[in-house]
Amino acid sequence: MTNSDRLQLPLIESNQAQKHITHNEALRMLDAFLHLTLEALDINDPPAAPSVGSSWQVGQSPTGDWSMKAGLIASFDANGWQFLSPPEGAFAWVKSTQELFVCTSAGWVKFDQAPSSVQNAEFIGIGTSADAYNKLAVKSDGAYMTAADGGSGDARLTVNKNSTGNTASVTFKNAWSGRAEMGLAGDDAFSIKVSDDGSLWRTAATFDPLSGRMAVPSGVSHESKGMTQKINIIPDCGRFASDKTRTISSFVSPSYLVPENAASISEYSKFNFDSADYGGAGAANNATVKLLVDQIREPSSARYMAEFYVAKLTAGAGTAYENTQSGSSKYRVCSYDRIGGNRQSLSAYFYVMSGAAVISASNHEIWLNGAKTDGFAQVQSTDGWQHINAIADISPRYASHQEAELLPLFATSGVQILLALPAIIPDAVRVGPDDGMIPSLSVTD
């Protein structure tokens, strides 16, 4: 009897008796080989109760019915076991690993050869599923791109959009909620945007494609270095004294602050240099003043910090410059009586001693204790020392150079408010609650 060349199927001889036996034998072998599925690879012990139609690849130390059949395919059908010798290049799906294997001269190996090219694929998903919108989807701990060997040595990733009004950007998300985006978002100016909730986005920086200039619409952090110097244009550094040395001798009412609505400005108390509060030889400080110093300085630095006075503002009975944001009428306590630029910033500390006061963000951007305040904030006598950073940023052609409401404090008659370390900076500058005293150039002459 002769056999076929590849699968060694038995061939029917001419004038052969009982041809059906040979034919059926060939069909049994073909049934096992066609769409070959193996339960597992390299198995030495035959299963006790094999299912009809199941096949295994026999290991190198077979036992029982598989003895002397190492390396062959053991296929179980209605007639029992048959053993097949797969040709090189045969494929088999291995159920135990859920992988595709190919028969080689070295044995069965996993078929994971990468294609040399993939052209015009509709979707590609790596570790996840791609879809009609995300046609390339990758779920991985990392992605890697490097310049090709023997190429130019360059490596570029290109993101292209159809027209100026479209977007070409890269977004960064947390639990699928957007936190940052950079690219060309709706125009041709490169921008960086951030969000804390995925819905309200703030532009952190933009770059003009014509001039190359960078704009920082939201300003820079008060902790930024080497970008904007914090120089106080108030001559006395907000110390309410004429002295230019570390120690000061007497309270001087600030001429740059004008009381409004019959309000008054008076001396409250002084921070004493080298005070006993911090291990020094000087007098102990007023308890409320010490609360402020403790808030802005470590004890080791507070001991030798420059002296300053705290002023007391007492709201008058006038009714000009009304503010009703809190639901009741309050009136401006004082104003800044100096010429300002189109960009101007205020830093100051205040303490409401009685009643309540309103900080208004109607005309300027306001940060209260480092947090952006939208609309207004009402401060009570129980809130302790507060830090305000107000920024006026007006288009040059509309700037009136009057910054009266740069200190936007509103209160009712009799309310007492302590004011300490005011500073005016001639630019839109973020100042933080831990900046403390900001020096002026006049103290150096």
Short mmCIF file of C-alpha atoms in Angstrom, two decimals:
data_model
loop_
_atom_site.label_atom_id
_atom_site.label_comp_id
_atom_site.label_asym_id
_atom_site.label_seq_id
_atom_site.Cartn_x
_atom_site.Cartn_y
_atom_site.Cartn_z
CA MET A 1 0.00 0.00 0.00
CA THR A 2 1.34 3.46 -0.87
CA ASN A 3 0.75 6.74 0.93
CA SER A 4 0.31 10.39 -0.01
CA ASP A 5 3.46 12.50 0.02
CA ARG A 6 2.66 15.08 2.72
CA LEU A 7 0.20 13.65 5.22
CA GLN A 8 0.98 10.00 4.53
CA LEU A 9 -2.67 9.19 3.88
CA PRO A 10 -3.16 5.60 2.63
CA LEU A 11 -3.92 5.35 -1.09
CA ILE A 12 -6.29 2.80 -2.66
CA GLU A 13 -4.51 0.35 -4.96
CA SER A 14 -5.99 -0.81 -8.24
CA ASN A 15 -7.93 -4.08 -7.93
CA GLN A 16 -7.72 -3.74 -4.12
CA ALA A 17 -10.26 -5.69 -2.11
CA GLN A 18 -12.22 -3.95 0.69
CA LYS A 19 -11.36 -0.50 -0.61
CA HIS A 20 -13.58 1.09 2.00
CA ILE A 21 -11.14 0.19 4.78
CA THR A 22 -8.31 2.16 3.17
CA HIS A 23 -10.64 5.00 2.29
CA ASN A 24 -12.01 5.26 5.82
CA GLU A 25 -8.50 5.15 7.29
CA ALA A 26 -7.48 8.11 5.12
CA LEU A 27 -10.59 10.01 6.16
CA ARG A 28 -9.84 9.40 9.85
CA MET A 29 -6.35 10.82 9.43
CA LEU A 30 -7.64 13.75 7.39
CA ASP A 31 -10.30 14.49 10.00
CA ALA A 32 -7.61 14.68 12.68
CA PHE A 33 -5.24 16.81 10.61
CA LEU A 34 -7.76 19.30 9.22
CA HIS A 35 -7.96 22.45 11.43
CA LEU A 36 -5.71 20.69 13.93
CA THR A 37 -6.58 21.47 17.56
CA LEU A 38 -4.43 20.12 20.40
CA GLU A 39 -5.52 19.89 23.99
CA ALA A 40 -1.94 20.44 25.14
CA LEU A 41 1.70 20.05 24.11
CA ASP A 42 4.38 17.69 25.43
CA ILE A 43 2.09 15.32 27.32
CA ASN A 44 3.53 11.92 28.31
CA ASP A 45 0.59 10.18 29.99
CA PRO A 46 -2.55 9.34 28.01
CA PRO A 47 -5.76 10.76 29.54
CA ALA A 48 -7.90 8.23 31.37
CA ALA A 49 -11.13 9.16 29.57
CA PRO A 50 -10.36 11.03 26.35
CA SER A 51 -13.17 12.62 24.39
CA VAL A 52 -13.73 11.52 20.82
CA GLY A 53 -12.07 13.98 18.46
CA SER A 54 -9.46 15.14 20.99
CA SER A 55 -5.75 15.28 20.18
CA TRP A 56 -2.49 15.76 22.11
CA GLN A 57 1.13 16.23 21.17
CA VAL A 58 3.04 13.35 22.75
CA GLY A 59 6.06 14.20 24.90
CA GLN A 60 9.50 12.61 24.84
CA SER A 61 8.81 10.01 27.58
CA PRO A 62 5.40 8.59 26.73
CA THR A 63 3.69 5.85 28.76
CA GLY A 64 0.80 3.39 28.31
CA ASP A 65 -0.93 3.45 24.93
CA TRP A 66 1.44 6.21 23.85
CA SER A 67 4.65 4.26 24.39
CA MET A 68 7.09 4.48 21.49
CA LYS A 69 5.07 7.39 20.01
CA ALA A 70 7.23 10.33 21.20
CA GLY A 71 6.71 13.54 19.25
CA LEU A 72 3.65 12.31 17.32
CA ILE A 73 0.08 13.57 17.46
CA ALA A 74 -2.17 11.23 19.45
CA SER A 75 -5.73 11.57 18.16
CA PHE A 76 -8.64 9.72 19.76
CA ASP A 77 -11.70 8.79 17.66
CA ALA A 78 -14.42 6.14 17.66
CA ASN A 79 -11.88 3.45 16.74
CA GLY A 80 -9.40 4.38 19.48
CA TRP A 81 -6.01 6.00 19.26
CA GLN A 82 -4.28 6.87 16.00
CA PHE A 83 -0.86 8.49 15.78
CA LEU A 84 0.03 11.06 13.17
CA SER A 85 3.30 12.59 12.11
CA PRO A 86 2.64 16.28 11.32
CA PRO A 87 4.59 17.78 8.43
CA GLU A 88 6.83 20.81 8.98
CA GLY A 89 4.75 23.96 8.61
CA ALA A 90 1.56 22.47 10.06
CA PHE A 91 -0.42 24.79 12.34
CA ALA A 92 -2.21 23.78 15.52
CA TRP A 93 -4.36 25.71 17.97
CA VAL A 94 -3.36 24.72 21.53
CA LYS A 95 -6.32 24.98 23.87
CA SER A 96 -4.34 24.88 27.14
CA THR A 97 -2.50 28.11 26.26
CA GLN A 98 -5.01 29.59 23.81
CA GLU A 99 -2.20 30.16 21.31
CA LEU A 100 -1.31 29.20 17.76
CA PHE A 101 1.74 26.94 17.23
CA VAL A 102 3.61 25.85 14.12
CA CYS A 103 5.47 22.58 13.60
CA THR A 104 9.15 23.11 12.78
CA SER A 105 12.26 20.95 12.56
CA ALA A 106 12.94 22.04 16.14
CA GLY A 107 9.49 21.03 17.36
CA TRP A 108 6.31 23.00 18.00
CA VAL A 109 6.92 26.73 18.49
CA LYS A 110 4.52 29.56 19.17
CA PHE A 111 3.52 31.42 16.03
CA ASP A 112 4.19 35.04 16.97
CA GLN A 113 6.25 36.28 14.07
CA ALA A 114 5.62 40.00 13.56
CA PRO A 115 4.37 41.01 10.12
CA SER A 116 6.91 42.93 8.05
CA SER A 117 4.30 45.60 7.30
CA VAL A 118 0.67 46.48 7.99
CA GLN A 119 -0.92 48.68 5.34
CA ASN A 120 -4.36 50.32 5.32
CA ALA A 121 -5.56 48.45 8.38
CA GLU A 122 -8.97 49.65 9.53
CA PHE A 123 -8.21 49.37 13.28
CA ILE A 124 -5.20 48.40 15.39
CA GLY A 125 -5.68 47.63 19.08
CA ILE A 126 -2.73 46.67 21.29
CA GLY A 127 -3.80 45.31 24.64
CA THR A 128 -7.25 46.83 24.12
CA SER A 129 -9.89 47.34 21.45
CA ALA A 130 -9.72 50.06 18.82
CA ASP A 131 -12.91 51.61 17.46
CA ALA A 132 -14.18 53.88 14.70
CA TYR A 133 -12.91 57.02 16.52
CA ASN A 134 -9.78 55.66 18.22
CA LYS A 135 -8.49 53.66 15.28
CA LEU A 136 -5.16 53.12 17.03
CA ALA A 137 -5.51 52.09 20.68
CA VAL A 138 -2.68 51.03 23.00
CA LYS A 139 -3.02 49.81 26.57
CA SER A 140 0.46 49.49 28.00
CA ASP A 141 2.73 50.60 30.83
CA GLY A 142 4.92 52.36 28.30
CA ALA A 143 5.51 53.19 24.64
CA TYR A 144 8.87 53.60 22.96
CA MET A 145 10.06 55.31 19.80
CA THR A 146 13.65 55.73 18.64
CA ALA A 147 15.48 56.70 15.50
CA ALA A 148 15.95 53.93 12.93
CA ASP A 149 19.33 52.27 12.57
CA GLY A 150 21.09 53.60 9.51
CA GLY A 151 18.56 56.40 9.08
CA SER A 152 18.88 60.16 9.53
CA GLY A 153 19.18 59.82 13.30
CA ASP A 154 16.07 61.94 13.79
CA ALA A 155 12.84 60.84 15.49
CA ARG A 156 9.69 62.91 15.02
CA LEU A 157 6.07 62.35 15.95
CA THR A 158 3.70 64.37 13.75
CA VAL A 159 0.13 65.37 14.66
CA ASN A 160 -1.56 67.09 11.72
CA LYS A 161 -4.91 68.90 11.47
CA ASN A 162 -6.92 69.85 8.39
CA SER A 163 -7.27 73.61 8.92
CA THR A 164 -6.63 76.46 11.37
CA GLY A 165 -9.97 76.03 13.13
CA ASN A 166 -9.37 72.36 13.86
CA THR A 167 -7.39 70.91 16.77
CA ALA A 168 -4.13 68.97 16.84
CA SER A 169 -3.26 68.27 20.47
CA VAL A 170 -2.23 65.77 23.10
CA THR A 171 -4.39 65.41 26.21
CA PHE A 172 -3.53 63.96 29.61
CA LYS A 173 -6.25 62.43 31.77
CA ASN A 174 -6.85 61.05 35.25
CA ALA A 175 -9.48 58.28 35.37
CA TRP A 176 -10.57 59.46 31.90
CA SER A 177 -11.15 63.03 33.13
CA GLY A 178 -9.03 65.65 31.35
CA ARG A 179 -6.31 67.42 33.33
CA ALA A 180 -3.98 68.93 30.70
CA GLU A 181 -3.89 69.55 26.96
CA MET A 182 -1.13 70.92 24.78
CA GLY A 183 -1.10 71.65 21.08
CA LEU A 184 -2.97 73.70 18.50
CA ALA A 185 -6.46 73.97 19.95
CA GLY A 186 -8.77 75.75 17.52
CA ASP A 187 -6.05 78.05 16.12
CA ASP A 188 -2.38 78.02 15.16
CA ALA A 189 -1.00 79.31 18.47
CA PHE A 190 0.57 76.54 20.54
CA SER A 191 -1.06 76.49 23.97
CA ILE A 192 -1.01 74.59 27.22
CA LYS A 193 -4.30 74.24 29.07
CA VAL A 194 -5.09 72.66 32.45
CA SER A 195 -8.23 71.61 34.30
CA ASP A 196 -8.99 70.29 37.76
CA ASP A 197 -12.30 68.67 36.82
CA GLY A 198 -12.17 67.91 33.07
CA SER A 199 -14.80 70.51 32.18
CA LEU A 200 -13.47 73.95 33.12
CA TRP A 201 -10.19 74.58 31.29
CA ARG A 202 -7.69 77.35 32.02
CA THR A 203 -5.01 78.47 29.58
CA ALA A 204 -1.64 78.35 31.34
CA ALA A 205 0.51 79.51 28.42
CA THR A 206 0.25 80.41 24.73
CA PHE A 207 2.95 80.98 22.13
CA ASP A 208 2.39 83.43 19.26
CA PRO A 209 3.40 81.70 16.00
CA LEU A 210 4.28 85.06 14.39
CA SER A 211 6.42 86.66 17.10
CA GLY A 212 7.36 83.64 19.17
CA ARG A 213 6.36 85.47 22.33
CA MET A 214 4.93 83.54 25.26
CA ALA A 215 1.87 84.77 27.15
CA VAL A 216 0.89 83.51 30.61
CA PRO A 217 -2.81 84.47 30.86
CA SER A 218 -3.29 83.01 34.34
CA GLY A 219 -0.08 84.51 35.71
CA VAL A 220 2.80 82.75 37.45
CA SER A 221 2.91 81.19 40.89
CA HIS A 222 4.15 83.33 43.77
CA GLU A 223 6.89 80.69 44.15
CA SER A 224 8.25 81.28 40.62
CA LYS A 225 11.89 82.34 40.47
CA GLY A 226 13.75 84.49 37.97
CA MET A 227 10.64 85.63 36.10
CA THR A 228 9.18 88.61 37.95
CA GLN A 229 10.90 90.43 40.80
CA LYS A 230 8.57 91.40 43.65
CA ILE A 231 9.43 95.05 44.30
CA ASN A 232 7.17 97.11 46.52
CA ILE A 233 6.57 100.64 45.20
CA ILE A 234 5.25 101.75 48.62
CA PRO A 235 8.22 103.69 50.06
CA ASP A 236 7.86 102.43 53.64
CA CYS A 237 7.59 98.73 52.60
CA GLY A 238 4.17 98.69 54.28
CA ARG A 239 5.83 99.08 57.71
CA PHE A 240 3.96 102.34 58.50
CA ALA A 241 7.23 103.98 59.56
CA SER A 242 9.78 106.33 57.99
CA ASP A 243 12.83 104.40 59.19
CA LYS A 244 14.88 102.47 56.62
CA THR A 245 16.68 100.24 59.12
CA ARG A 246 15.60 96.96 60.68
CA THR A 247 14.22 98.72 63.74
CA ILE A 248 11.61 101.48 63.63
CA SER A 249 10.86 104.30 66.03
CA SER A 250 7.32 105.59 65.53
CA PHE A 251 4.09 104.98 63.63
CA VAL A 252 3.56 107.10 60.51
CA SER A 253 0.05 107.15 59.04
CA PRO A 254 0.29 106.05 55.41
CA SER A 255 -0.34 108.92 53.01
CA TYR A 256 -0.88 106.50 50.15
CA LEU A 257 -4.03 105.13 51.85
CA VAL A 258 -6.98 107.48 51.93
CA PRO A 259 -9.84 106.74 54.39
CA GLU A 260 -13.24 106.60 52.72
CA ASN A 261 -16.69 107.23 54.18
CA ALA A 262 -15.29 108.93 57.31
CA ALA A 263 -13.13 105.91 58.17
CA SER A 264 -9.98 106.39 60.24
CA ILE A 265 -6.46 104.92 60.22
CA SER A 266 -4.53 104.66 63.48
CA GLU A 267 -1.68 102.80 65.15
CA TYR A 268 -2.51 99.39 66.59
CA SER A 269 0.75 97.75 67.66
CA LYS A 270 4.32 97.06 66.58
CA PHE A 271 6.21 93.88 65.87
CA ASN A 272 9.30 94.06 68.07
CA PHE A 273 12.72 93.04 66.80
CA ASP A 274 14.53 90.24 68.67
CA SER A 275 11.49 89.70 70.86
CA ALA A 276 11.15 87.45 73.86
CA ASP A 277 8.51 85.50 71.94
CA TYR A 278 11.28 83.89 69.90
CA GLY A 279 14.08 83.70 72.48
CA GLY A 280 15.33 87.24 72.05
CA ALA A 281 16.02 90.07 74.47
CA GLY A 282 13.33 92.46 73.19
CA ALA A 283 9.84 92.98 74.51
CA ALA A 284 7.13 90.44 73.84
CA ASN A 285 4.76 91.25 71.02
CA ASN A 286 1.06 91.95 71.02
CA ALA A 287 -0.69 88.54 70.86
CA THR A 288 -2.59 89.35 67.65
CA VAL A 289 0.58 90.63 65.96
CA LYS A 290 2.41 87.48 67.02
CA LEU A 291 -0.32 85.39 65.36
CA LEU A 292 0.53 87.07 62.05
CA VAL A 293 4.28 86.59 62.47
CA ASP A 294 3.80 82.93 63.34
CA GLN A 295 1.70 82.56 60.20
CA ILE A 296 4.34 83.90 57.83
CA ARG A 297 7.69 82.96 59.42
CA GLU A 298 9.45 80.14 61.24
CA PRO A 299 10.49 81.08 64.80
CA SER A 300 14.20 81.10 63.94
CA SER A 301 13.59 83.70 61.23
CA ALA A 302 10.93 85.66 63.12
CA ARG A 303 13.35 86.51 65.92
CA TYR A 304 15.38 88.86 63.72
CA MET A 305 12.74 89.92 61.18
CA ALA A 306 12.51 93.65 60.41
CA GLU A 307 10.12 95.54 62.64
CA PHE A 308 6.80 96.85 61.35
CA TYR A 309 3.64 98.50 62.64
CA VAL A 310 0.12 97.15 62.28
CA ALA A 311 -2.48 99.79 61.43
CA LYS A 312 -6.13 99.78 62.55
CA LEU A 313 -8.85 100.79 60.09
CA THR A 314 -12.19 101.80 61.60
CA ALA A 315 -15.04 101.97 59.08
CA GLY A 316 -17.02 105.23 59.08
CA ALA A 317 -20.70 106.01 58.62
CA GLY A 318 -20.51 107.22 55.00
CA THR A 319 -22.40 105.41 52.25
CA ALA A 320 -20.31 105.98 49.12
CA TYR A 321 -19.00 103.12 47.00
CA GLU A 322 -21.67 100.67 48.12
CA ASN A 323 -21.19 96.91 47.83
CA THR A 324 -24.14 94.51 48.18
CA GLN A 325 -22.53 91.22 47.15
CA SER A 326 -22.99 89.70 50.62
CA GLY A 327 -26.71 90.50 50.62
CA SER A 328 -26.38 93.62 52.76
CA SER A 329 -24.86 97.03 52.11
CA LYS A 330 -21.22 97.58 52.96
CA TYR A 331 -19.02 100.52 51.98
CA ARG A 332 -15.43 101.02 50.92
CA VAL A 333 -13.12 101.55 53.89
CA CYS A 334 -10.08 103.08 52.18
CA SER A 335 -8.49 103.56 48.79
CA TYR A 336 -5.00 103.56 47.28
CA ASP A 337 -4.19 107.17 46.40
CA ARG A 338 -1.36 106.80 43.94
CA ILE A 339 -1.07 106.52 40.15
CA GLY A 340 -0.90 102.94 38.92
CA GLY A 341 -0.08 101.20 35.69
CA ASN A 342 -2.41 99.12 33.58
CA ARG A 343 -1.08 96.12 35.51
CA GLN A 344 -0.81 96.42 39.27
CA SER A 345 -0.80 93.95 42.16
CA LEU A 346 -1.56 94.26 45.88
CA SER A 347 -0.42 92.05 48.73
CA ALA A 348 -1.62 92.70 52.28
CA TYR A 349 -2.63 91.00 55.52
CA PHE A 350 -5.80 91.97 57.35
CA TYR A 351 -7.67 90.88 60.47
CA VAL A 352 -11.35 91.68 61.06
CA MET A 353 -11.57 92.51 64.77
CA SER A 354 -15.31 93.04 64.94
CA GLY A 355 -18.32 92.45 62.69
CA ALA A 356 -17.67 91.38 59.11
CA ALA A 357 -15.98 92.71 55.99
CA VAL A 358 -16.29 91.89 52.30
CA ILE A 359 -13.44 91.36 49.86
CA SER A 360 -14.77 92.07 46.38
CA ALA A 361 -13.45 90.59 43.13
CA SER A 362 -15.73 92.77 41.01
CA ASN A 363 -12.97 94.89 39.46
CA HIS A 364 -9.85 92.79 39.99
CA GLU A 365 -8.75 89.19 40.30
CA ILE A 366 -8.54 88.21 43.95
CA TRP A 367 -6.70 85.42 45.78
CA LEU A 368 -7.56 84.97 49.45
CA ASN A 369 -5.01 82.94 51.40
CA GLY A 370 -3.66 81.63 48.11
CA ALA A 371 -7.02 80.46 46.74
CA LYS A 372 -8.71 82.19 43.81
CA THR A 373 -11.88 84.00 44.89
CA ASP A 374 -14.66 84.51 42.37
CA GLY A 375 -17.20 87.24 43.11
CA PHE A 376 -16.55 88.03 46.75
CA ALA A 377 -15.59 86.62 50.14
CA GLN A 378 -17.05 87.65 53.49
CA VAL A 379 -14.57 87.57 56.37
CA GLN A 380 -15.72 87.33 59.99
CA SER A 381 -14.02 88.33 63.23
CA THR A 382 -13.39 84.65 63.96
CA ASP A 383 -11.42 84.03 60.75
CA GLY A 384 -8.07 85.34 62.00
CA TRP A 385 -5.39 86.86 59.79
CA GLN A 386 -6.15 86.74 56.06
CA HIS A 387 -3.85 87.36 53.10
CA ILE A 388 -5.16 89.14 50.02
CA ASN A 389 -3.51 89.26 46.60
CA ALA A 390 -5.41 91.56 44.21
CA ILE A 391 -4.36 91.93 40.57
CA ALA A 392 -5.54 94.66 38.21
CA ASP A 393 -4.83 93.79 34.59
CA ILE A 394 -6.36 96.35 32.23
CA SER A 395 -5.90 96.76 28.48
CA PRO A 396 -3.41 99.62 27.94
CA ARG A 397 -5.86 101.68 25.87
CA TYR A 398 -8.46 101.51 28.64
CA ALA A 399 -6.20 102.04 31.65
CA SER A 400 -7.11 105.15 33.68
CA HIS A 401 -4.07 104.67 35.97
CA GLN A 402 -6.34 105.06 38.99
CA GLU A 403 -6.18 102.07 41.31
CA ALA A 404 -8.43 103.31 44.13
CA GLU A 405 -10.06 99.93 44.71
CA LEU A 406 -6.87 97.88 44.66
CA LEU A 407 -7.60 97.23 48.35
CA PRO A 408 -11.25 96.15 47.91
CA LEU A 409 -12.33 96.13 51.59
CA PHE A 410 -15.96 96.95 52.36
CA ALA A 411 -17.58 97.15 55.81
CA THR A 412 -20.24 98.92 57.85
CA SER A 413 -19.75 101.72 60.35
CA GLY A 414 -17.68 100.81 63.41
CA VAL A 415 -16.12 97.65 62.02
CA GLN A 416 -12.42 97.50 62.94
CA ILE A 417 -9.90 95.90 60.61
CA LEU A 418 -6.18 95.45 61.21
CA LEU A 419 -3.90 96.02 58.21
CA ALA A 420 -0.29 94.86 57.94
CA LEU A 421 2.54 94.80 55.38
CA PRO A 422 0.71 96.19 52.33
CA ALA A 423 2.69 96.04 49.08
CA ILE A 424 1.99 97.42 45.62
CA ILE A 425 3.86 95.74 42.74
CA PRO A 426 3.88 97.36 39.27
CA ASP A 427 2.90 94.25 37.33
CA ALA A 428 0.37 91.41 37.37
CA VAL A 429 2.20 89.31 39.94
CA ARG A 430 1.00 86.48 42.13
CA VAL A 431 1.97 86.94 45.76
CA GLY A 432 1.49 84.14 48.26
CA PRO A 433 0.39 84.20 51.90
CA ASP A 434 3.89 83.23 53.06
CA ASP A 435 5.73 86.04 51.22
CA GLY A 436 5.41 88.41 54.16
CA MET A 437 7.16 91.77 53.87
CA ILE A 438 8.06 92.82 50.32
CA PRO A 439 10.91 95.38 50.25
CA SER A 440 10.90 98.59 48.26
CA LEU A 441 13.85 100.24 46.48
CA SER A 442 13.61 103.28 48.74
CA VAL A 443 14.90 101.34 51.76
CA THR A 444 18.27 100.88 50.04
CA ASP A 445 19.15 104.56 49.50
#
